[in-house]
Amino acid sequence: MNASETMVIVGAGHAGGRAALTLREAGFTGRIVLIGDEPHLPYERPPLSKALLKGESDLAACSLFSEANFIASGIEHLSGVKATHIDPARHEAVLDSGVSVGYSKLLLAVGGTSRSLDLGGRSFDNMHYLRTYDEAVELEKHLTPGTRLVVVGGGFIGLEVAASACERGCDVTVLEAGTRLAARALPERTSEALLALHRREGVTIHLGARIKRFIGETHVEAVQLADGTCVPCDLLLVGIGLQPNLELARQSGLETGSGIRVDRYLRTSAPDVYAAGDACEFPGIDGGFQRQETWRNAEAQGRIAALNMLGQEQPFIGVPGFWSDHYAFGLQTVGVLAADARIVQREGGDGGFLLLYLDSRSRLTGASGWGLGNSIAKDIKLCERLIESEVVLPVDALADAGVSLKGLLRGAYA
C-alpha cells in the first residue's frame, strides 16, 4: 500500500476504531477516514452498563485512545454523519451530508441499534435503551436510591443494568419472557446461578413474563403483566437485544444474511469492501455462518480486517467467547456450546463451576464458567487452548478439579 491510497471506515465504534489504529500501527501512511454518527471518538461498550452506570468510569476511561493520540495518528474523524450508499464500482461512499468520499479499501463496521418495543406509536419520557455512551449518561442520572426500575429483558444488558442499579440503591424488577435468564447464550446451570445471585441481591425477577400494557400517558407509572401482576415503575429500561445495521449494505447490493456476509478474510461480496463487528456474518468454526455481538469479536475482527485491507490475507478464526460481570461474580464462555454435546461438570470453590462440552470423540468444543471475581479466567483460557488443540480428553480427569487443565493440554495428568 502507498501513501496516495485512502482507507475509509464506516462506523466509529470499537471495531472501526481498532481497525483505524491497526492500519497506522501496521505502517500505513495514507489517508484514513473514520465515519461515525456519534460525536465521540471510538470507545468500548462493556463499561456502559457497569462501571459508568455506577459512577466509577467516564468516557475517557472507555475510549480506545486519547484525543491527543488520535490527532497525532492523523486519522480523519467525520462525526455526526452517516453513510447512505456505497458505490463499489466507483469506490465511493456517499454521506447524508451529500459529500462523497473515495476509497481504495473500505471497512463496514456499522454495528447495530437496540431492538425497540412496539408501542403502537406511543412514547414514554421515562423509557430508556442502552447502546451508546450518551444513553448511559442519561440513564445514570436517574439511578438514585429508592428509584423503582423495571427492566424489560433478562439478557446480559438488562441484568448488568439491574446489578448496577441495585448497587446504587434502586428497587429493581426484571421482566423476562423466557423460562430462564439469558437462555440463548448460557447453559441452564449458569442461568440458574445467575437467577439465584440476582435474587439474593434483592432483584425481583419474573420469568415467563408477558406484558399486557404500560399504565400511564407520557410516563410509565406501572407495567401490568398478563397474569394480572402490576409492577410500579419510576424508570423503565428496555434490553431486548440488538438489531444489526444492514440497510447500507443491502442498499449497496452487498450479500447479507443475518449480517453482512463475508469470507474467512472478512471480505464482503463487493471488491475492496470488508466488514467487521456486530453486523458482520462470518464463517464459524462449526461450518455455518454466525454473528458475534461481543467485545472480543469487535477487537479481533477490527484488527484482522485492517491487516487484510493492507493485503496480509490473514484468516479470521472466530472462536466465540464472552464474559459478563454481576456483583462479585463473573461468567465466561468460550467455544461452541452444542445442544447435543456431552457436558462434564467441574466443581470449584465458593459456588464456582466449569461446564465442559465434548464432541463424540471426547474433544473439547466449548466451556462455560462461573465464579467469584475473575477466578475462572485462567481455566477459560486453558479451555480455549484445549479447543484449538483438538486433543482427546479423559472424561474422569476433566471432572476432577484436582487434575490440572494445563496438564491435560500437555497430555499429562498433573
mmCIF file of C-alpha atoms in Angstrom:
data_model
loop_
_atom_site.group_PDB
_atom_site.id
_atom_site.type_symbol
_atom_site.label_atom_id
_atom_site.label_comp_id
_atom_site.label_asym_id
_atom_site.label_seq_id
_atom_site.Cartn_x
_atom_site.Cartn_y
_atom_site.Cartn_z
ATOM 1 C CA MET A 1 0.000 0.000 0.000
ATOM 2 C CA ASN A 2 1.252 3.520 -0.716
ATOM 3 C CA ALA A 3 0.725 6.978 0.784
ATOM 4 C CA SER A 4 -1.657 8.039 -2.007
ATOM 5 C CA GLU A 5 -4.276 5.442 -1.046
ATOM 6 C CA THR A 6 -7.331 6.110 1.126
ATOM 7 C CA MET A 7 -8.829 3.737 3.682
ATOM 8 C CA VAL A 8 -12.424 4.524 4.639
ATOM 9 C CA ILE A 9 -14.030 3.011 7.748
ATOM 10 C CA VAL A 10 -17.794 3.362 8.105
ATOM 11 C CA GLY A 11 -18.616 3.008 11.794
ATOM 12 C CA ALA A 12 -16.594 4.649 14.563
ATOM 13 C CA GLY A 13 -17.297 2.122 17.314
ATOM 14 C CA HIS A 14 -14.935 -0.425 18.825
ATOM 15 C CA ALA A 15 -14.324 -2.463 15.651
ATOM 16 C CA GLY A 16 -13.903 0.615 13.467
ATOM 17 C CA GLY A 17 -11.630 2.331 15.955
ATOM 18 C CA ARG A 18 -9.455 -0.741 16.370
ATOM 19 C CA ALA A 19 -9.161 -1.057 12.600
ATOM 20 C CA ALA A 20 -8.065 2.566 12.230
ATOM 21 C CA LEU A 21 -5.421 2.167 14.924
ATOM 22 C CA THR A 22 -4.183 -1.099 13.416
ATOM 23 C CA LEU A 23 -3.751 0.481 9.986
ATOM 24 C CA ARG A 24 -1.382 3.053 11.456
ATOM 25 C CA GLU A 25 0.395 0.546 13.694
ATOM 26 C CA ALA A 26 0.986 -1.686 10.661
ATOM 27 C CA GLY A 27 2.744 1.153 8.859
ATOM 28 C CA PHE A 28 0.040 2.523 6.550
ATOM 29 C CA THR A 29 0.887 6.183 5.840
ATOM 30 C CA GLY A 30 -2.005 7.087 3.546
ATOM 31 C CA ARG A 31 -5.302 8.749 4.337
ATOM 32 C CA ILE A 32 -7.649 7.124 6.880
ATOM 33 C CA VAL A 33 -11.231 8.428 7.119
ATOM 34 C CA LEU A 34 -13.325 7.232 10.063
ATOM 35 C CA ILE A 35 -17.058 7.939 9.669
ATOM 36 C CA GLY A 36 -19.428 7.741 12.650
ATOM 37 C CA ASP A 37 -22.866 9.002 13.599
ATOM 38 C CA GLU A 38 -21.889 9.626 17.244
ATOM 39 C CA PRO A 39 -19.938 12.744 18.254
ATOM 40 C CA HIS A 40 -17.401 10.774 20.287
ATOM 41 C CA LEU A 41 -14.136 9.081 19.427
ATOM 42 C CA PRO A 42 -14.328 5.247 19.375
ATOM 43 C CA TYR A 43 -14.972 3.684 22.770
ATOM 44 C CA GLU A 44 -15.602 0.289 24.338
ATOM 45 C CA ARG A 45 -19.209 -0.550 25.245
ATOM 46 C CA PRO A 46 -18.972 -3.066 28.139
ATOM 47 C CA PRO A 47 -18.355 -0.356 30.798
ATOM 48 C CA LEU A 48 -21.579 1.427 29.838
ATOM 49 C CA SER A 49 -23.806 -0.995 31.751
ATOM 50 C CA LYS A 50 -21.394 -1.460 34.648
ATOM 51 C CA ALA A 51 -18.679 0.977 35.748
ATOM 52 C CA LEU A 52 -20.169 4.011 34.029
ATOM 53 C CA LEU A 53 -23.662 3.438 35.439
ATOM 54 C CA LYS A 54 -22.142 3.080 38.909
ATOM 55 C CA GLY A 55 -20.270 6.372 38.550
ATOM 56 C CA GLU A 56 -16.904 4.629 38.547
ATOM 57 C CA SER A 57 -15.878 5.487 34.975
ATOM 58 C CA ASP A 58 -16.168 8.139 32.285
ATOM 59 C CA LEU A 59 -15.802 8.495 28.530
ATOM 60 C CA ALA A 60 -12.036 8.953 28.692
ATOM 61 C CA ALA A 61 -11.662 5.629 30.507
ATOM 62 C CA CYS A 62 -13.846 3.879 27.899
ATOM 63 C CA SER A 63 -12.137 5.409 24.846
ATOM 64 C CA LEU A 64 -9.774 3.359 22.704
ATOM 65 C CA PHE A 65 -7.307 6.239 22.622
ATOM 66 C CA SER A 66 -6.968 9.802 23.886
ATOM 67 C CA GLU A 67 -7.858 12.766 21.717
ATOM 68 C CA ALA A 68 -4.193 13.808 21.646
ATOM 69 C CA ASN A 69 -3.099 10.370 20.407
ATOM 70 C CA PHE A 70 -5.918 10.357 17.880
ATOM 71 C CA ILE A 71 -4.838 13.711 16.473
ATOM 72 C CA ALA A 72 -1.228 12.525 16.378
ATOM 73 C CA SER A 73 -2.287 9.459 14.376
ATOM 74 C CA GLY A 74 -3.547 11.650 11.544
ATOM 75 C CA ILE A 75 -6.890 9.823 11.303
ATOM 76 C CA GLU A 76 -9.731 11.963 9.941
ATOM 77 C CA HIS A 77 -12.857 11.623 12.069
ATOM 78 C CA LEU A 78 -16.112 12.599 10.373
ATOM 79 C CA SER A 79 -18.514 12.597 13.326
ATOM 80 C CA GLY A 80 -22.269 13.029 13.443
ATOM 81 C CA VAL A 81 -22.741 11.771 9.875
ATOM 82 C CA LYS A 82 -23.921 8.559 8.244
ATOM 83 C CA ALA A 83 -23.007 6.811 5.028
ATOM 84 C CA THR A 84 -26.151 6.354 2.954
ATOM 85 C CA HIS A 85 -24.730 4.462 -0.024
ATOM 86 C CA ILE A 86 -21.624 2.563 -1.101
ATOM 87 C CA ASP A 87 -20.768 2.526 -4.810
ATOM 88 C CA PRO A 88 -18.320 -0.378 -5.266
ATOM 89 C CA ALA A 89 -17.849 0.340 -8.974
ATOM 90 C CA ARG A 90 -16.796 3.938 -8.350
ATOM 91 C CA HIS A 91 -15.133 3.133 -4.997
ATOM 92 C CA GLU A 92 -17.119 5.859 -3.243
ATOM 93 C CA ALA A 93 -19.032 6.213 -0.008
ATOM 94 C CA VAL A 94 -21.880 8.744 -0.090
ATOM 95 C CA LEU A 95 -22.704 10.535 3.174
ATOM 96 C CA ASP A 96 -26.008 12.000 4.352
ATOM 97 C CA SER A 97 -24.329 15.406 4.159
ATOM 98 C CA GLY A 98 -24.128 14.940 0.381
ATOM 99 C CA VAL A 99 -20.349 14.526 0.413
ATOM 100 C CA SER A 100 -18.785 11.568 -1.412
ATOM 101 C CA VAL A 101 -15.565 10.026 -0.103
ATOM 102 C CA GLY A 102 -13.441 7.956 -2.437
ATOM 103 C CA TYR A 103 -11.685 4.872 -1.120
ATOM 104 C CA SER A 104 -9.043 2.340 -2.040
ATOM 105 C CA LYS A 105 -10.383 -0.115 0.541
ATOM 106 C CA LEU A 106 -13.464 0.266 2.724
ATOM 107 C CA LEU A 107 -14.490 -1.354 6.001
ATOM 108 C CA LEU A 108 -18.087 -1.602 7.168
ATOM 109 C CA ALA A 109 -18.080 -1.620 10.975
ATOM 110 C CA VAL A 110 -21.620 -0.332 11.272
ATOM 111 C CA GLY A 111 -22.660 -2.171 14.449
ATOM 112 C CA GLY A 112 -26.295 -2.263 15.459
ATOM 113 C CA THR A 113 -29.097 -0.500 17.279
ATOM 114 C CA SER A 114 -31.183 -1.556 20.249
ATOM 115 C CA ARG A 115 -34.275 -3.562 19.408
ATOM 116 C CA SER A 116 -37.263 -1.441 20.381
ATOM 117 C CA LEU A 117 -40.621 -2.309 21.848
ATOM 118 C CA ASP A 118 -43.630 -1.881 19.594
ATOM 119 C CA LEU A 119 -45.682 0.714 21.450
ATOM 120 C CA GLY A 120 -48.146 1.393 18.669
ATOM 121 C CA GLY A 121 -46.914 4.950 18.198
ATOM 122 C CA ARG A 122 -46.855 5.831 21.894
ATOM 123 C CA SER A 123 -43.766 7.165 23.663
ATOM 124 C CA PHE A 124 -42.786 7.497 27.309
ATOM 125 C CA ASP A 125 -40.382 10.001 28.789
ATOM 126 C CA ASN A 126 -39.021 7.523 31.370
ATOM 127 C CA MET A 127 -38.320 4.692 28.910
ATOM 128 C CA HIS A 128 -34.628 4.117 28.165
ATOM 129 C CA TYR A 129 -32.431 1.960 25.943
ATOM 130 C CA LEU A 130 -28.711 1.377 26.430
ATOM 131 C CA ARG A 131 -26.399 1.160 23.458
ATOM 132 C CA THR A 132 -24.440 4.422 23.375
ATOM 133 C CA TYR A 133 -22.396 6.493 25.797
ATOM 134 C CA ASP A 134 -24.960 9.320 25.714
ATOM 135 C CA GLU A 135 -27.748 6.871 26.582
ATOM 136 C CA ALA A 136 -25.699 5.567 29.509
ATOM 137 C CA VAL A 137 -25.080 9.090 30.810
ATOM 138 C CA GLU A 138 -28.785 9.885 30.634
ATOM 139 C CA LEU A 139 -29.773 6.633 32.366
ATOM 140 C CA GLU A 140 -27.165 7.109 35.106
ATOM 141 C CA LYS A 141 -28.773 10.416 36.137
ATOM 142 C CA HIS A 142 -31.935 8.601 37.185
ATOM 143 C CA LEU A 143 -30.381 5.728 39.163
ATOM 144 C CA THR A 144 -30.958 7.257 42.573
ATOM 145 C CA PRO A 145 -31.673 5.374 45.823
ATOM 146 C CA GLY A 146 -35.283 4.238 46.029
ATOM 147 C CA THR A 147 -35.991 4.601 42.304
ATOM 148 C CA ARG A 148 -38.250 1.793 41.118
ATOM 149 C CA LEU A 149 -36.517 0.485 37.985
ATOM 150 C CA VAL A 150 -38.278 -2.022 35.745
ATOM 151 C CA VAL A 151 -36.037 -3.848 33.270
ATOM 152 C CA VAL A 152 -37.669 -5.494 30.247
ATOM 153 C CA GLY A 153 -35.398 -8.340 29.158
ATOM 154 C CA GLY A 154 -33.341 -10.837 31.130
ATOM 155 C CA GLY A 155 -30.312 -10.892 28.845
ATOM 156 C CA PHE A 156 -26.868 -9.506 29.614
ATOM 157 C CA ILE A 157 -27.596 -5.800 29.123
ATOM 158 C CA GLY A 158 -30.733 -5.960 31.228
ATOM 159 C CA LEU A 159 -29.099 -7.963 34.008
ATOM 160 C CA GLU A 160 -25.926 -5.870 34.095
ATOM 161 C CA VAL A 161 -28.017 -2.713 34.374
ATOM 162 C CA ALA A 162 -30.098 -4.410 37.076
ATOM 163 C CA ALA A 163 -26.943 -5.226 39.063
ATOM 164 C CA SER A 164 -25.551 -1.692 38.707
ATOM 165 C CA ALA A 165 -28.871 -0.115 39.678
ATOM 166 C CA CYS A 166 -29.271 -2.458 42.653
ATOM 167 C CA GLU A 167 -25.806 -1.489 43.902
ATOM 168 C CA ARG A 168 -26.884 2.166 43.670
ATOM 169 C CA GLY A 169 -29.870 1.530 45.914
ATOM 170 C CA CYS A 170 -32.629 1.228 43.331
ATOM 171 C CA ASP A 171 -35.616 -1.095 43.726
ATOM 172 C CA VAL A 172 -35.191 -3.337 40.658
ATOM 173 C CA THR A 173 -37.612 -5.677 38.886
ATOM 174 C CA VAL A 174 -36.638 -7.704 35.800
ATOM 175 C CA LEU A 175 -39.286 -8.982 33.372
ATOM 176 C CA GLU A 176 -38.101 -11.895 31.226
ATOM 177 C CA ALA A 177 -40.435 -13.511 28.700
ATOM 178 C CA GLY A 178 -38.468 -16.773 28.621
ATOM 179 C CA THR A 179 -38.336 -19.568 31.154
ATOM 180 C CA ARG A 180 -34.791 -18.714 32.240
ATOM 181 C CA LEU A 181 -32.265 -15.874 32.067
ATOM 182 C CA ALA A 182 -30.019 -15.365 29.018
ATOM 183 C CA ALA A 183 -31.265 -18.679 27.653
ATOM 184 C CA ARG A 184 -29.866 -18.180 24.140
ATOM 185 C CA ALA A 185 -26.311 -17.720 25.424
ATOM 186 C CA LEU A 186 -25.993 -19.693 28.662
ATOM 187 C CA PRO A 187 -26.327 -23.302 29.817
ATOM 188 C CA GLU A 188 -29.193 -23.992 32.192
ATOM 189 C CA ARG A 189 -26.959 -24.325 35.264
ATOM 190 C CA THR A 190 -25.313 -20.946 34.627
ATOM 191 C CA SER A 191 -28.731 -19.349 34.117
ATOM 192 C CA GLU A 192 -29.858 -20.792 37.442
ATOM 193 C CA ALA A 193 -26.752 -19.466 39.217
ATOM 194 C CA LEU A 194 -27.360 -16.030 37.701
ATOM 195 C CA LEU A 195 -31.011 -16.080 38.780
ATOM 196 C CA ALA A 196 -30.163 -17.111 42.338
ATOM 197 C CA LEU A 197 -27.472 -14.428 42.623
ATOM 198 C CA HIS A 198 -29.712 -11.573 41.473
ATOM 199 C CA ARG A 199 -32.500 -12.658 43.781
ATOM 200 C CA ARG A 200 -30.072 -12.850 46.718
ATOM 201 C CA GLU A 201 -29.022 -9.288 45.947
ATOM 202 C CA GLY A 202 -32.645 -8.138 46.139
ATOM 203 C CA VAL A 203 -33.717 -8.010 42.487
ATOM 204 C CA THR A 204 -37.264 -9.195 41.797
ATOM 205 C CA ILE A 205 -37.326 -11.374 38.680
ATOM 206 C CA HIS A 206 -40.429 -12.553 36.824
ATOM 207 C CA LEU A 207 -39.800 -15.405 34.377
ATOM 208 C CA GLY A 208 -42.346 -16.172 31.679
ATOM 209 C CA ALA A 209 -43.496 -12.554 31.994
ATOM 210 C CA ARG A 210 -45.880 -11.317 29.318
ATOM 211 C CA ILE A 211 -46.531 -7.588 29.287
ATOM 212 C CA LYS A 212 -50.208 -6.729 28.872
ATOM 213 C CA ARG A 213 -49.906 -2.952 28.977
ATOM 214 C CA PHE A 214 -47.968 0.045 30.205
ATOM 215 C CA ILE A 215 -50.004 2.157 32.589
ATOM 216 C CA GLY A 216 -49.585 5.903 32.129
ATOM 217 C CA GLU A 217 -49.909 8.543 29.453
ATOM 218 C CA THR A 218 -46.494 10.087 28.775
ATOM 219 C CA HIS A 219 -44.788 8.435 31.756
ATOM 220 C CA VAL A 220 -44.858 4.702 32.591
ATOM 221 C CA GLU A 221 -46.320 4.522 36.090
ATOM 222 C CA ALA A 222 -46.642 0.738 36.175
ATOM 223 C CA VAL A 223 -46.315 -2.342 33.992
ATOM 224 C CA GLN A 224 -49.213 -4.765 34.012
ATOM 225 C CA LEU A 225 -48.471 -8.403 33.176
ATOM 226 C CA ALA A 226 -50.785 -10.903 31.512
ATOM 227 C CA ASP A 227 -51.231 -12.775 34.821
ATOM 228 C CA GLY A 228 -52.555 -9.606 36.468
ATOM 229 C CA THR A 229 -49.371 -8.630 38.303
ATOM 230 C CA CYS A 230 -48.869 -4.866 38.373
ATOM 231 C CA VAL A 231 -45.275 -3.648 38.785
ATOM 232 C CA PRO A 232 -44.856 0.006 39.904
ATOM 233 C CA CYS A 233 -42.368 1.917 37.775
ATOM 234 C CA ASP A 234 -40.409 5.160 38.016
ATOM 235 C CA LEU A 235 -37.875 4.229 35.366
ATOM 236 C CA LEU A 236 -38.030 1.692 32.523
ATOM 237 C CA LEU A 237 -35.037 0.112 30.765
ATOM 238 C CA VAL A 238 -35.643 -1.978 27.644
ATOM 239 C CA GLY A 239 -32.919 -4.531 26.918
ATOM 240 C CA ILE A 240 -34.311 -6.986 24.370
ATOM 241 C CA GLY A 241 -31.344 -7.379 22.061
ATOM 242 C CA LEU A 242 -29.606 -5.744 19.140
ATOM 243 C CA GLN A 243 -30.648 -5.220 15.529
ATOM 244 C CA PRO A 244 -27.613 -5.221 13.179
ATOM 245 C CA ASN A 245 -27.439 -2.211 10.872
ATOM 246 C CA LEU A 246 -27.770 -3.840 7.449
ATOM 247 C CA GLU A 247 -29.567 -1.132 5.473
ATOM 248 C CA LEU A 248 -26.418 0.380 3.992
ATOM 249 C CA ALA A 249 -25.047 -2.994 2.853
ATOM 250 C CA ARG A 250 -28.370 -4.080 1.364
ATOM 251 C CA GLN A 251 -28.965 -0.786 -0.453
ATOM 252 C CA SER A 252 -25.441 -1.033 -1.847
ATOM 253 C CA GLY A 253 -26.039 -4.532 -3.228
ATOM 254 C CA LEU A 254 -23.835 -6.475 -0.797
ATOM 255 C CA GLU A 255 -24.709 -10.039 0.168
ATOM 256 C CA THR A 256 -26.354 -10.315 3.593
ATOM 257 C CA GLY A 257 -27.846 -12.975 5.831
ATOM 258 C CA SER A 258 -28.377 -12.218 9.486
ATOM 259 C CA GLY A 259 -25.467 -9.808 8.983
ATOM 260 C CA ILE A 260 -23.146 -8.514 6.273
ATOM 261 C CA ARG A 261 -21.806 -11.758 4.862
ATOM 262 C CA VAL A 262 -18.024 -12.120 4.494
ATOM 263 C CA ASP A 263 -15.463 -14.823 3.702
ATOM 264 C CA ARG A 264 -12.778 -16.041 6.103
ATOM 265 C CA TYR A 265 -10.703 -12.943 5.311
ATOM 266 C CA LEU A 266 -13.647 -10.653 6.230
ATOM 267 C CA ARG A 267 -14.163 -9.643 2.590
ATOM 268 C CA THR A 268 -17.726 -8.869 1.522
ATOM 269 C CA SER A 269 -19.250 -9.734 -1.852
ATOM 270 C CA ALA A 270 -18.090 -6.352 -3.211
ATOM 271 C CA PRO A 271 -14.454 -5.885 -4.261
ATOM 272 C CA ASP A 272 -12.259 -3.984 -1.772
ATOM 273 C CA VAL A 273 -15.058 -3.840 0.816
ATOM 274 C CA TYR A 274 -14.658 -5.582 4.188
ATOM 275 C CA ALA A 275 -16.871 -5.925 7.260
ATOM 276 C CA ALA A 276 -16.226 -6.384 10.987
ATOM 277 C CA GLY A 277 -18.001 -6.245 14.337
ATOM 278 C CA ASP A 278 -21.592 -6.762 15.449
ATOM 279 C CA ALA A 279 -23.079 -6.573 11.931
ATOM 280 C CA CYS A 280 -20.563 -8.964 10.338
ATOM 281 C CA GLU A 281 -21.700 -12.510 9.485
ATOM 282 C CA PHE A 282 -18.682 -14.765 9.015
ATOM 283 C CA PRO A 283 -17.910 -18.486 8.549
ATOM 284 C CA GLY A 284 -17.953 -20.045 12.023
ATOM 285 C CA ILE A 285 -15.892 -22.890 13.400
ATOM 286 C CA ASP A 286 -18.980 -25.122 13.261
ATOM 287 C CA GLY A 287 -19.254 -24.748 9.477
ATOM 288 C CA GLY A 288 -22.163 -22.297 9.302
ATOM 289 C CA PHE A 289 -22.351 -18.511 9.277
ATOM 290 C CA GLN A 290 -22.645 -16.584 12.535
ATOM 291 C CA ARG A 291 -22.522 -13.158 14.121
ATOM 292 C CA GLN A 292 -20.947 -12.355 17.469
ATOM 293 C CA GLU A 293 -22.017 -9.301 19.435
ATOM 294 C CA THR A 294 -19.057 -9.248 21.818
ATOM 295 C CA TRP A 295 -16.064 -7.125 22.836
ATOM 296 C CA ARG A 296 -13.786 -9.992 21.863
ATOM 297 C CA ASN A 297 -15.205 -10.146 18.345
ATOM 298 C CA ALA A 298 -15.048 -6.394 17.726
ATOM 299 C CA GLU A 299 -11.447 -6.262 18.922
ATOM 300 C CA ALA A 300 -10.255 -9.239 16.872
ATOM 301 C CA GLN A 301 -12.184 -8.536 13.668
ATOM 302 C CA GLY A 302 -11.260 -4.853 13.652
ATOM 303 C CA ARG A 303 -7.590 -5.783 13.771
ATOM 304 C CA ILE A 304 -7.747 -8.643 11.225
ATOM 305 C CA ALA A 305 -9.854 -6.625 8.774
ATOM 306 C CA ALA A 306 -7.319 -3.787 8.838
ATOM 307 C CA LEU A 307 -4.410 -6.127 8.186
ATOM 308 C CA ASN A 308 -6.257 -7.743 5.300
ATOM 309 C CA MET A 309 -7.074 -4.321 3.837
ATOM 310 C CA LEU A 310 -3.296 -3.955 3.696
ATOM 311 C CA GLY A 311 -3.004 -7.224 1.773
ATOM 312 C CA GLN A 312 -1.875 -9.578 4.527
ATOM 313 C CA GLU A 313 -4.541 -12.248 3.842
ATOM 314 C CA GLN A 314 -4.959 -13.384 7.453
ATOM 315 C CA PRO A 315 -7.961 -15.669 8.021
ATOM 316 C CA PHE A 316 -10.280 -14.839 10.900
ATOM 317 C CA ILE A 317 -10.782 -17.847 13.171
ATOM 318 C CA GLY A 318 -13.886 -16.943 15.083
ATOM 319 C CA VAL A 319 -13.809 -18.935 18.297
ATOM 320 C CA PRO A 320 -16.811 -17.475 20.176
ATOM 321 C CA GLY A 321 -16.251 -16.065 23.626
ATOM 322 C CA PHE A 322 -17.725 -13.534 26.031
ATOM 323 C CA TRP A 323 -17.860 -12.535 29.676
ATOM 324 C CA SER A 324 -20.304 -10.736 31.936
ATOM 325 C CA ASP A 325 -19.874 -9.411 35.488
ATOM 326 C CA HIS A 326 -22.633 -9.357 38.111
ATOM 327 C CA TYR A 327 -21.941 -8.086 41.632
ATOM 328 C CA ALA A 328 -18.965 -10.088 42.939
ATOM 329 C CA PHE A 329 -19.398 -12.890 40.385
ATOM 330 C CA GLY A 330 -18.367 -13.296 36.778
ATOM 331 C CA LEU A 331 -19.255 -15.696 33.995
ATOM 332 C CA GLN A 332 -17.221 -16.537 30.910
ATOM 333 C CA THR A 333 -17.861 -18.709 27.885
ATOM 334 C CA VAL A 334 -15.632 -19.864 25.044
ATOM 335 C CA GLY A 335 -16.241 -22.081 22.018
ATOM 336 C CA VAL A 336 -19.464 -23.698 20.859
ATOM 337 C CA LEU A 337 -21.960 -24.956 23.453
ATOM 338 C CA ALA A 338 -23.716 -27.504 21.249
ATOM 339 C CA ALA A 339 -27.058 -28.880 22.409
ATOM 340 C CA ASP A 340 -26.017 -32.460 21.566
ATOM 341 C CA ALA A 341 -22.610 -32.284 23.270
ATOM 342 C CA ARG A 342 -21.640 -34.333 26.301
ATOM 343 C CA ILE A 343 -21.356 -31.970 29.289
ATOM 344 C CA VAL A 344 -18.801 -32.613 32.019
ATOM 345 C CA GLN A 345 -19.179 -30.597 35.224
ATOM 346 C CA ARG A 346 -16.054 -29.485 37.076
ATOM 347 C CA GLU A 347 -16.761 -28.035 40.518
ATOM 348 C CA GLY A 348 -14.845 -25.108 42.010
ATOM 349 C CA GLY A 349 -14.761 -23.221 45.282
ATOM 350 C CA ASP A 350 -17.284 -20.630 46.560
ATOM 351 C CA GLY A 351 -20.043 -21.990 44.343
ATOM 352 C CA GLY A 352 -17.996 -21.750 41.161
ATOM 353 C CA PHE A 353 -18.062 -24.331 38.402
ATOM 354 C CA LEU A 354 -16.922 -25.082 34.866
ATOM 355 C CA LEU A 355 -19.107 -26.823 32.293
ATOM 356 C CA LEU A 356 -17.093 -28.597 29.591
ATOM 357 C CA TYR A 357 -18.681 -29.501 26.243
ATOM 358 C CA LEU A 358 -17.273 -32.559 24.437
ATOM 359 C CA ASP A 359 -17.913 -33.911 20.956
ATOM 360 C CA SER A 360 -18.366 -37.602 20.087
ATOM 361 C CA ARG A 361 -14.592 -38.110 20.115
ATOM 362 C CA SER A 362 -14.214 -36.549 23.565
ATOM 363 C CA ARG A 363 -12.612 -33.357 22.242
ATOM 364 C CA LEU A 364 -13.461 -30.072 23.897
ATOM 365 C CA THR A 365 -15.678 -27.793 21.772
ATOM 366 C CA GLY A 366 -16.825 -25.264 24.373
ATOM 367 C CA ALA A 367 -16.781 -24.275 28.032
ATOM 368 C CA SER A 368 -18.857 -22.106 30.330
ATOM 369 C CA GLY A 369 -17.583 -20.984 33.717
ATOM 370 C CA TRP A 370 -19.000 -19.241 36.791
ATOM 371 C CA GLY A 371 -17.086 -17.988 39.786
ATOM 372 C CA LEU A 372 -16.137 -15.210 42.183
ATOM 373 C CA GLY A 373 -14.430 -12.240 40.570
ATOM 374 C CA ASN A 374 -12.079 -13.278 37.796
ATOM 375 C CA SER A 375 -11.403 -16.709 39.289
ATOM 376 C CA ILE A 376 -12.418 -18.660 36.181
ATOM 377 C CA ALA A 377 -10.434 -16.602 33.658
ATOM 378 C CA LYS A 378 -7.351 -18.858 33.733
ATOM 379 C CA ASP A 379 -9.397 -22.019 33.224
ATOM 380 C CA ILE A 380 -11.323 -20.449 30.325
ATOM 381 C CA LYS A 381 -8.051 -19.504 28.609
ATOM 382 C CA LEU A 382 -6.814 -23.070 29.037
ATOM 383 C CA CYS A 383 -10.113 -24.336 27.637
ATOM 384 C CA GLU A 384 -9.633 -22.192 24.560
ATOM 385 C CA ARG A 385 -6.222 -23.767 24.020
ATOM 386 C CA LEU A 386 -7.749 -27.233 24.516
ATOM 387 C CA ILE A 387 -10.388 -26.431 21.889
ATOM 388 C CA GLU A 388 -7.730 -25.301 19.423
ATOM 389 C CA SER A 389 -5.554 -28.357 20.118
ATOM 390 C CA GLU A 390 -8.418 -30.817 19.392
ATOM 391 C CA VAL A 391 -6.802 -33.235 21.840
ATOM 392 C CA VAL A 392 -8.885 -36.224 23.006
ATOM 393 C CA LEU A 393 -9.615 -35.783 26.719
ATOM 394 C CA PRO A 394 -10.264 -38.285 29.552
ATOM 395 C CA VAL A 395 -13.709 -37.548 30.979
ATOM 396 C CA ASP A 396 -12.918 -38.629 34.549
ATOM 397 C CA ALA A 397 -9.898 -36.331 34.673
ATOM 398 C CA LEU A 398 -11.893 -33.411 33.300
ATOM 399 C CA ALA A 399 -14.466 -33.773 36.050
ATOM 400 C CA ASP A 400 -11.785 -33.824 38.748
ATOM 401 C CA ALA A 401 -10.929 -30.278 39.850
ATOM 402 C CA GLY A 402 -7.698 -31.647 41.282
ATOM 403 C CA VAL A 403 -6.465 -32.521 37.796
ATOM 404 C CA SER A 404 -4.693 -29.643 36.074
ATOM 405 C CA LEU A 405 -6.190 -28.464 32.778
ATOM 406 C CA LYS A 406 -2.702 -27.390 31.782
ATOM 407 C CA GLY A 407 -1.556 -30.929 32.394
ATOM 408 C CA LEU A 408 -4.333 -32.256 30.181
ATOM 409 C CA LEU A 409 -3.239 -29.848 27.480
ATOM 410 C CA ARG A 410 0.255 -31.282 27.677
ATOM 411 C CA GLY A 411 -1.131 -34.792 27.652
ATOM 412 C CA ALA A 412 -0.071 -35.392 31.261
ATOM 413 C CA TYR A 413 -2.146 -35.897 34.431
ATOM 414 C CA ALA A 414 -0.776 -33.349 36.896
#
